[in-house]
Amino acid sequence: MGGRVAVGLSTASVYPQNTEAAFRYAAELGYDGVELMVWAESVSQDVEAVGALVRRYGVPVQAIHAPCLLISQRVWGADPAAKLERSVQAAEKLGASTVVVHPPFRWQKKYADGFGEQVADLEMGSDVIVAVENMFPMRADRFFGRKEGSAARLRKRGGPGAALSAFAPSYDPTDSGHAHYTLDLSHTATAGTDAVEMMNRMGDGLAHLHLADGRGASVDEHLIPGHGDQPCAEVCTELRRRGFTGQAVIEINTQNARTLAERSSMLGQALSFARRYLQ
């Protein structure tokens, strides 16, 4: 039986509020730390500014999410390999143990060709873990109907149907093989992937958990864990049983919160779920 698993808050979980708001929520609600999403907001890109937030709120940075979203393609320059290296350097400066990164996009051919080797080299030269995250394909049914309808179609046919992966060589990082992985339970929902099977494929390489939920809709939902159909409780319980020594991070979508109090309540619910099943 494992000990206490650190539960962090992704700064993306408070969008459209900013990075400082995430630190404030984390401190008020009792999170163990934050995962810093590096994206368009200037503070998220500034290691010194983030360090000041760490000191102000007494909340450490557990992990850095490299700027690899489509909306952050120009953050820290245009070279994705250089951005990944800079993310590791930022993690070292902030005392974070993990960098989360997505598999390369197909059009980033040079980056994709050297990605596996770069990840291995970065880990060899640093104490920081580079945990490659499972993603999901672009599904044809995202263009038709409501989220609930696409989720129902996925359940009916037992898979995502017609889809195209934007990632090379696959949206499933276990197809390539890396030393460390991030398991995202909203992405397994959108991909129609069995989350428990993916957890088992990742094995001892599973170093980081994005704890969220989904119903199998054609778009990435990032629901509060327990509000979708993913085996969130089962995954957490099994990781605890295995003595999981990585980190769990709440990465949920709170954009629909009507008030700050409602957003805080959503983040608190997610933290309570994590504490219950991980600790």
mmCIF file of C-alpha atoms in Angstrom:
data_model
loop_
_atom_site.group_PDB
_atom_site.id
_atom_site.type_symbol
_atom_site.label_atom_id
_atom_site.label_comp_id
_atom_site.label_asym_id
_atom_site.label_seq_id
_atom_site.Cartn_x
_atom_site.Cartn_y
_atom_site.Cartn_z
ATOM 1 C CA MET A 1 0.000 0.000 0.000
ATOM 2 C CA GLY A 2 1.412 3.374 -1.038
ATOM 3 C CA GLY A 3 1.667 6.476 1.086
ATOM 4 C CA ARG A 4 0.210 9.881 0.510
ATOM 5 C CA VAL A 5 -0.015 10.883 -3.149
ATOM 6 C CA ALA A 6 0.536 14.592 -3.795
ATOM 7 C CA VAL A 7 -2.530 16.143 -5.454
ATOM 8 C CA GLY A 8 -1.931 19.262 -7.506
ATOM 9 C CA LEU A 9 -4.093 21.739 -9.398
ATOM 10 C CA SER A 10 -3.473 22.455 -13.062
ATOM 11 C CA THR A 11 -3.455 26.186 -13.663
ATOM 12 C CA ALA A 12 -5.549 25.410 -16.767
ATOM 13 C CA SER A 13 -8.381 24.371 -14.440
ATOM 14 C CA VAL A 14 -9.186 27.969 -13.503
ATOM 15 C CA TYR A 15 -9.404 29.360 -17.053
ATOM 16 C CA PRO A 16 -10.460 32.052 -17.944
ATOM 17 C CA GLN A 17 -8.872 33.222 -14.696
ATOM 18 C CA ASN A 18 -5.103 33.507 -14.614
ATOM 19 C CA THR A 19 -2.101 31.731 -13.144
ATOM 20 C CA GLU A 20 -2.151 33.691 -9.907
ATOM 21 C CA ALA A 21 -5.796 32.726 -9.377
ATOM 22 C CA ALA A 22 -4.789 29.063 -9.618
ATOM 23 C CA PHE A 23 -2.187 29.530 -6.889
ATOM 24 C CA ARG A 24 -4.792 31.287 -4.735
ATOM 25 C CA TYR A 25 -7.369 28.496 -5.164
ATOM 26 C CA ALA A 26 -4.695 25.868 -4.467
ATOM 27 C CA ALA A 27 -3.698 27.594 -1.228
ATOM 28 C CA GLU A 28 -7.278 28.163 -0.063
ATOM 29 C CA LEU A 29 -8.496 24.636 -0.840
ATOM 30 C CA GLY A 30 -5.457 22.755 0.424
ATOM 31 C CA TYR A 31 -3.911 21.397 -2.766
ATOM 32 C CA ASP A 32 -0.344 20.127 -2.462
ATOM 33 C CA GLY A 33 0.902 22.172 -5.402
ATOM 34 C CA VAL A 34 0.172 23.272 -8.953
ATOM 35 C CA GLU A 35 0.953 22.094 -12.446
ATOM 36 C CA LEU A 36 1.936 25.163 -14.425
ATOM 37 C CA MET A 37 0.402 25.272 -17.900
ATOM 38 C CA VAL A 38 2.744 27.370 -20.021
ATOM 39 C CA TRP A 39 0.645 29.195 -22.580
ATOM 40 C CA ALA A 40 -0.252 32.664 -23.876
ATOM 41 C CA GLU A 41 -0.579 34.353 -20.469
ATOM 42 C CA SER A 42 2.693 36.213 -19.869
ATOM 43 C CA VAL A 43 3.055 35.210 -16.194
ATOM 44 C CA SER A 44 2.915 31.507 -17.096
ATOM 45 C CA GLN A 45 5.957 32.027 -19.342
ATOM 46 C CA ASP A 46 8.006 33.917 -16.738
ATOM 47 C CA VAL A 47 9.892 31.659 -14.308
ATOM 48 C CA GLU A 48 10.739 34.552 -11.989
ATOM 49 C CA ALA A 49 7.108 35.700 -11.816
ATOM 50 C CA VAL A 50 5.949 32.156 -11.075
ATOM 51 C CA GLY A 51 8.615 31.845 -8.388
ATOM 52 C CA ALA A 52 7.186 34.960 -6.758
ATOM 53 C CA LEU A 53 3.736 33.315 -6.710
ATOM 54 C CA VAL A 54 5.228 30.216 -5.068
ATOM 55 C CA ARG A 55 6.613 32.379 -2.282
ATOM 56 C CA ARG A 56 3.493 34.528 -1.944
ATOM 57 C CA TYR A 57 1.022 31.645 -1.635
ATOM 58 C CA GLY A 58 3.249 28.939 -0.163
ATOM 59 C CA VAL A 59 2.275 26.529 -2.948
ATOM 60 C CA PRO A 60 5.027 24.681 -4.868
ATOM 61 C CA VAL A 61 5.107 23.938 -8.581
ATOM 62 C CA GLN A 62 4.890 20.161 -8.895
ATOM 63 C CA ALA A 63 5.016 19.977 -12.677
ATOM 64 C CA ILE A 64 5.385 22.053 -15.825
ATOM 65 C CA HIS A 65 3.097 21.444 -18.786
ATOM 66 C CA ALA A 66 5.179 22.258 -21.860
ATOM 67 C CA PRO A 67 3.622 24.747 -24.324
ATOM 68 C CA CYS A 68 2.530 22.191 -26.903
ATOM 69 C CA LEU A 69 -1.160 23.066 -27.342
ATOM 70 C CA LEU A 70 -2.267 24.419 -30.711
ATOM 71 C CA ILE A 71 -3.023 27.743 -29.021
ATOM 72 C CA SER A 72 0.532 27.959 -27.672
ATOM 73 C CA GLN A 73 2.460 27.116 -30.821
ATOM 74 C CA ARG A 74 4.382 30.433 -30.665
ATOM 75 C CA VAL A 75 4.951 30.517 -26.909
ATOM 76 C CA TRP A 76 8.708 30.389 -26.165
ATOM 77 C CA GLY A 77 9.431 30.452 -29.901
ATOM 78 C CA ALA A 78 8.471 28.239 -32.803
ATOM 79 C CA ASP A 79 10.891 25.325 -32.289
ATOM 80 C CA PRO A 80 9.082 22.593 -30.310
ATOM 81 C CA ALA A 81 12.313 20.804 -29.385
ATOM 82 C CA ALA A 82 13.755 24.010 -27.918
ATOM 83 C CA LYS A 83 10.487 24.598 -26.022
ATOM 84 C CA LEU A 84 10.643 21.141 -24.470
ATOM 85 C CA GLU A 85 14.233 21.740 -23.378
ATOM 86 C CA ARG A 86 13.251 25.116 -21.913
ATOM 87 C CA SER A 87 10.380 23.449 -20.034
ATOM 88 C CA VAL A 88 12.835 21.095 -18.346
ATOM 89 C CA GLN A 89 15.052 24.046 -17.445
ATOM 90 C CA ALA A 90 12.032 25.874 -15.978
ATOM 91 C CA ALA A 91 11.141 22.789 -13.937
ATOM 92 C CA GLU A 92 14.683 22.661 -12.550
ATOM 93 C CA LYS A 93 14.562 26.327 -11.559
ATOM 94 C CA LEU A 94 11.158 26.003 -9.898
ATOM 95 C CA GLY A 95 11.902 22.707 -8.160
ATOM 96 C CA ALA A 96 9.279 20.785 -10.150
ATOM 97 C CA SER A 97 9.911 17.084 -10.621
ATOM 98 C CA THR A 98 7.963 16.538 -13.846
ATOM 99 C CA VAL A 99 7.421 17.986 -17.307
ATOM 100 C CA VAL A 100 4.253 16.922 -19.105
ATOM 101 C CA VAL A 101 4.452 16.923 -22.900
ATOM 102 C CA HIS A 102 2.161 15.813 -25.728
ATOM 103 C CA PRO A 103 3.352 13.599 -28.593
ATOM 104 C CA PRO A 104 4.471 15.685 -31.585
ATOM 105 C CA PHE A 105 2.008 16.807 -34.230
ATOM 106 C CA ARG A 106 2.330 15.053 -37.578
ATOM 107 C CA TRP A 107 3.404 18.249 -39.353
ATOM 108 C CA GLN A 108 6.333 18.671 -36.933
ATOM 109 C CA LYS A 109 8.325 16.064 -38.834
ATOM 110 C CA LYS A 110 11.824 16.961 -37.651
ATOM 111 C CA TYR A 111 10.640 17.205 -34.043
ATOM 112 C CA ALA A 112 8.713 13.935 -34.353
ATOM 113 C CA ASP A 113 11.704 12.099 -35.821
ATOM 114 C CA GLY A 114 13.914 13.055 -32.877
ATOM 115 C CA PHE A 115 11.281 13.200 -30.129
ATOM 116 C CA GLY A 116 11.953 9.878 -28.422
ATOM 117 C CA GLU A 117 15.697 10.451 -28.386
ATOM 118 C CA GLN A 118 15.301 14.010 -27.081
ATOM 119 C CA VAL A 119 13.016 12.908 -24.239
ATOM 120 C CA ALA A 120 15.513 10.213 -23.232
ATOM 121 C CA ASP A 121 18.468 12.630 -23.434
ATOM 122 C CA LEU A 122 16.683 15.266 -21.341
ATOM 123 C CA GLU A 123 15.930 12.729 -18.642
ATOM 124 C CA MET A 124 19.496 11.473 -18.688
ATOM 125 C CA GLY A 125 20.829 14.980 -18.131
ATOM 126 C CA SER A 126 18.374 16.014 -15.414
ATOM 127 C CA ASP A 127 16.464 14.751 -12.382
ATOM 128 C CA VAL A 128 13.279 15.997 -14.050
ATOM 129 C CA ILE A 129 10.928 13.338 -15.446
ATOM 130 C CA VAL A 130 9.498 13.961 -18.931
ATOM 131 C CA ALA A 131 6.098 12.238 -18.920
ATOM 132 C CA VAL A 132 4.509 11.860 -22.373
ATOM 133 C CA GLU A 133 0.729 12.217 -22.299
ATOM 134 C CA ASN A 134 -1.939 10.147 -24.038
ATOM 135 C CA MET A 135 -4.053 12.219 -26.427
ATOM 136 C CA PHE A 136 -7.050 11.521 -28.706
ATOM 137 C CA PRO A 137 -7.924 11.582 -32.417
ATOM 138 C CA MET A 138 -9.935 14.216 -34.266
ATOM 139 C CA ARG A 139 -13.330 12.520 -34.560
ATOM 140 C CA ALA A 140 -15.666 13.083 -37.486
ATOM 141 C CA ASP A 141 -18.719 13.190 -35.227
ATOM 142 C CA ARG A 142 -17.500 16.347 -33.487
ATOM 143 C CA PHE A 143 -19.020 18.240 -36.411
ATOM 144 C CA PHE A 144 -22.486 16.765 -35.910
ATOM 145 C CA GLY A 145 -24.873 17.311 -33.026
ATOM 146 C CA ARG A 146 -24.421 17.759 -29.300
ATOM 147 C CA LYS A 147 -21.776 16.379 -26.979
ATOM 148 C CA GLU A 148 -24.308 13.973 -25.505
ATOM 149 C CA GLY A 149 -25.114 12.654 -28.959
ATOM 150 C CA SER A 150 -21.487 11.943 -29.826
ATOM 151 C CA ALA A 151 -20.995 10.245 -26.459
ATOM 152 C CA ALA A 152 -24.037 8.034 -27.092
ATOM 153 C CA ARG A 153 -22.734 7.100 -30.545
ATOM 154 C CA LEU A 154 -19.358 6.115 -29.094
ATOM 155 C CA ARG A 155 -21.047 3.865 -26.495
ATOM 156 C CA LYS A 156 -23.250 2.278 -29.144
ATOM 157 C CA ARG A 157 -20.452 1.362 -31.518
ATOM 158 C CA GLY A 158 -17.810 0.641 -28.861
ATOM 159 C CA GLY A 159 -15.229 3.028 -30.291
ATOM 160 C CA PRO A 160 -14.701 6.516 -31.698
ATOM 161 C CA GLY A 161 -15.585 5.629 -35.297
ATOM 162 C CA ALA A 162 -14.108 7.648 -38.149
ATOM 163 C CA ALA A 163 -11.192 9.640 -36.748
ATOM 164 C CA LEU A 164 -7.824 11.075 -37.722
ATOM 165 C CA SER A 165 -4.807 11.367 -35.448
ATOM 166 C CA ALA A 166 -2.968 14.668 -35.526
ATOM 167 C CA PHE A 167 -0.096 13.102 -33.596
ATOM 168 C CA ALA A 168 2.960 11.181 -34.790
ATOM 169 C CA PRO A 169 3.256 8.297 -34.726
ATOM 170 C CA SER A 170 0.133 7.953 -32.578
ATOM 171 C CA TYR A 171 -1.985 9.694 -29.956
ATOM 172 C CA ASP A 172 -1.136 6.720 -27.709
ATOM 173 C CA PRO A 173 2.438 7.227 -26.425
ATOM 174 C CA THR A 174 2.773 3.560 -25.472
ATOM 175 C CA ASP A 175 2.875 2.823 -29.222
ATOM 176 C CA SER A 176 6.307 4.479 -29.277
ATOM 177 C CA GLY A 177 7.593 3.540 -25.856
ATOM 178 C CA HIS A 178 8.955 6.061 -23.376
ATOM 179 C CA ALA A 179 10.395 5.775 -19.893
ATOM 180 C CA HIS A 180 7.602 7.861 -18.320
ATOM 181 C CA TYR A 181 3.974 8.672 -19.093
ATOM 182 C CA THR A 182 1.112 10.927 -18.098
ATOM 183 C CA LEU A 183 -2.300 9.247 -18.034
ATOM 184 C CA ASP A 184 -5.161 11.661 -18.793
ATOM 185 C CA LEU A 185 -8.611 10.259 -18.003
ATOM 186 C CA SER A 186 -10.485 12.839 -20.052
ATOM 187 C CA HIS A 187 -8.425 11.984 -23.111
ATOM 188 C CA THR A 188 -9.131 8.258 -22.742
ATOM 189 C CA ALA A 189 -12.846 9.115 -22.810
ATOM 190 C CA THR A 190 -12.609 11.137 -26.034
ATOM 191 C CA ALA A 191 -10.389 8.506 -27.666
ATOM 192 C CA GLY A 192 -12.679 5.649 -26.661
ATOM 193 C CA THR A 193 -9.677 4.004 -25.000
ATOM 194 C CA ASP A 194 -9.933 1.606 -22.072
ATOM 195 C CA ALA A 195 -8.287 3.626 -19.291
ATOM 196 C CA VAL A 196 -7.421 0.603 -17.159
ATOM 197 C CA GLU A 197 -5.770 -1.147 -20.095
ATOM 198 C CA MET A 198 -3.769 2.005 -20.858
ATOM 199 C CA MET A 199 -2.731 2.285 -17.214
ATOM 200 C CA ASN A 200 -1.508 -1.298 -17.380
ATOM 201 C CA ARG A 201 0.377 -0.689 -20.650
ATOM 202 C CA MET A 202 2.100 2.307 -19.079
ATOM 203 C CA GLY A 203 3.019 0.091 -16.122
ATOM 204 C CA ASP A 204 5.786 1.348 -13.877
ATOM 205 C CA GLY A 205 6.393 4.163 -16.369
ATOM 206 C CA LEU A 206 3.170 5.876 -15.276
ATOM 207 C CA ALA A 207 4.556 8.867 -13.372
ATOM 208 C CA HIS A 208 1.795 11.450 -13.608
ATOM 209 C CA LEU A 209 -2.013 11.361 -13.547
ATOM 210 C CA HIS A 210 -4.337 13.995 -14.966
ATOM 211 C CA LEU A 211 -7.421 13.286 -12.911
ATOM 212 C CA ALA A 212 -10.547 14.326 -14.785
ATOM 213 C CA ASP A 213 -13.516 12.586 -16.362
ATOM 214 C CA GLY A 214 -15.428 12.344 -19.615
ATOM 215 C CA ARG A 215 -18.488 10.761 -21.172
ATOM 216 C CA GLY A 216 -16.972 9.808 -24.501
ATOM 217 C CA ALA A 217 -17.969 12.991 -26.299
ATOM 218 C CA SER A 218 -16.181 13.955 -29.498
ATOM 219 C CA VAL A 219 -14.537 16.906 -27.734
ATOM 220 C CA ASP A 220 -12.292 16.830 -24.691
ATOM 221 C CA GLU A 221 -14.562 17.487 -21.692
ATOM 222 C CA HIS A 222 -12.353 17.434 -18.560
ATOM 223 C CA LEU A 223 -15.256 16.899 -16.171
ATOM 224 C CA ILE A 224 -14.969 16.685 -12.400
ATOM 225 C CA PRO A 225 -13.886 13.105 -11.589
ATOM 226 C CA GLY A 226 -16.956 11.047 -10.868
ATOM 227 C CA HIS A 227 -19.141 13.095 -13.235
ATOM 228 C CA GLY A 228 -18.437 11.017 -16.336
ATOM 229 C CA ASP A 229 -18.072 7.349 -17.216
ATOM 230 C CA GLN A 230 -14.321 6.884 -16.837
ATOM 231 C CA PRO A 231 -13.060 4.481 -14.131
ATOM 232 C CA CYS A 232 -11.531 7.315 -12.100
ATOM 233 C CA ALA A 233 -12.085 5.678 -8.722
ATOM 234 C CA GLU A 234 -10.826 2.310 -9.997
ATOM 235 C CA VAL A 235 -7.661 3.837 -11.469
ATOM 236 C CA CYS A 236 -6.916 5.817 -8.300
ATOM 237 C CA THR A 237 -7.535 2.833 -6.036
ATOM 238 C CA GLU A 238 -5.345 0.587 -8.157
ATOM 239 C CA LEU A 239 -2.524 3.126 -8.271
ATOM 240 C CA ARG A 240 -2.669 3.447 -4.498
ATOM 241 C CA ARG A 241 -2.573 -0.346 -4.191
ATOM 242 C CA ARG A 242 0.509 -0.466 -6.409
ATOM 243 C CA GLY A 243 2.310 2.102 -4.284
ATOM 244 C CA PHE A 244 2.168 4.847 -6.902
ATOM 245 C CA THR A 245 4.904 7.395 -6.199
ATOM 246 C CA GLY A 246 4.012 9.890 -8.914
ATOM 247 C CA GLN A 247 1.730 12.887 -8.802
ATOM 248 C CA ALA A 248 -1.969 13.360 -9.421
ATOM 249 C CA VAL A 249 -3.149 16.660 -10.869
ATOM 250 C CA ILE A 250 -6.716 17.897 -11.151
ATOM 251 C CA GLU A 251 -7.195 19.144 -14.704
ATOM 252 C CA ILE A 252 -10.864 20.018 -15.144
ATOM 253 C CA ASN A 253 -12.860 22.524 -17.170
ATOM 254 C CA THR A 254 -14.535 25.180 -15.000
ATOM 255 C CA GLN A 255 -15.317 27.673 -17.767
ATOM 256 C CA ASN A 256 -19.043 27.230 -17.200
ATOM 257 C CA ALA A 257 -18.838 28.281 -13.550
ATOM 258 C CA ARG A 258 -21.167 31.264 -13.106
ATOM 259 C CA THR A 259 -19.399 32.676 -10.045
ATOM 260 C CA LEU A 260 -15.997 32.461 -8.373
ATOM 261 C CA ALA A 261 -17.643 30.568 -5.515
ATOM 262 C CA GLU A 262 -18.983 27.990 -7.954
ATOM 263 C CA ARG A 263 -15.539 27.545 -9.516
ATOM 264 C CA SER A 264 -14.029 27.086 -6.047
ATOM 265 C CA SER A 265 -16.701 24.493 -5.254
ATOM 266 C CA MET A 266 -15.898 22.543 -8.432
ATOM 267 C CA LEU A 267 -12.183 22.546 -7.628
ATOM 268 C CA GLY A 268 -12.955 21.491 -4.058
ATOM 269 C CA GLN A 269 -15.144 18.599 -5.227
ATOM 270 C CA ALA A 270 -12.367 17.354 -7.480
ATOM 271 C CA LEU A 271 -9.814 17.549 -4.676
ATOM 272 C CA SER A 272 -12.122 15.660 -2.303
ATOM 273 C CA PHE A 273 -12.502 12.881 -4.883
ATOM 274 C CA ALA A 274 -8.733 12.617 -5.278
ATOM 275 C CA ARG A 275 -8.114 12.532 -1.539
ATOM 276 C CA ARG A 276 -10.780 9.875 -1.061
ATOM 277 C CA TYR A 277 -9.495 7.418 -3.632
ATOM 278 C CA LEU A 278 -5.761 8.142 -3.664
ATOM 279 C CA GLN A 279 -5.110 8.582 0.048
#
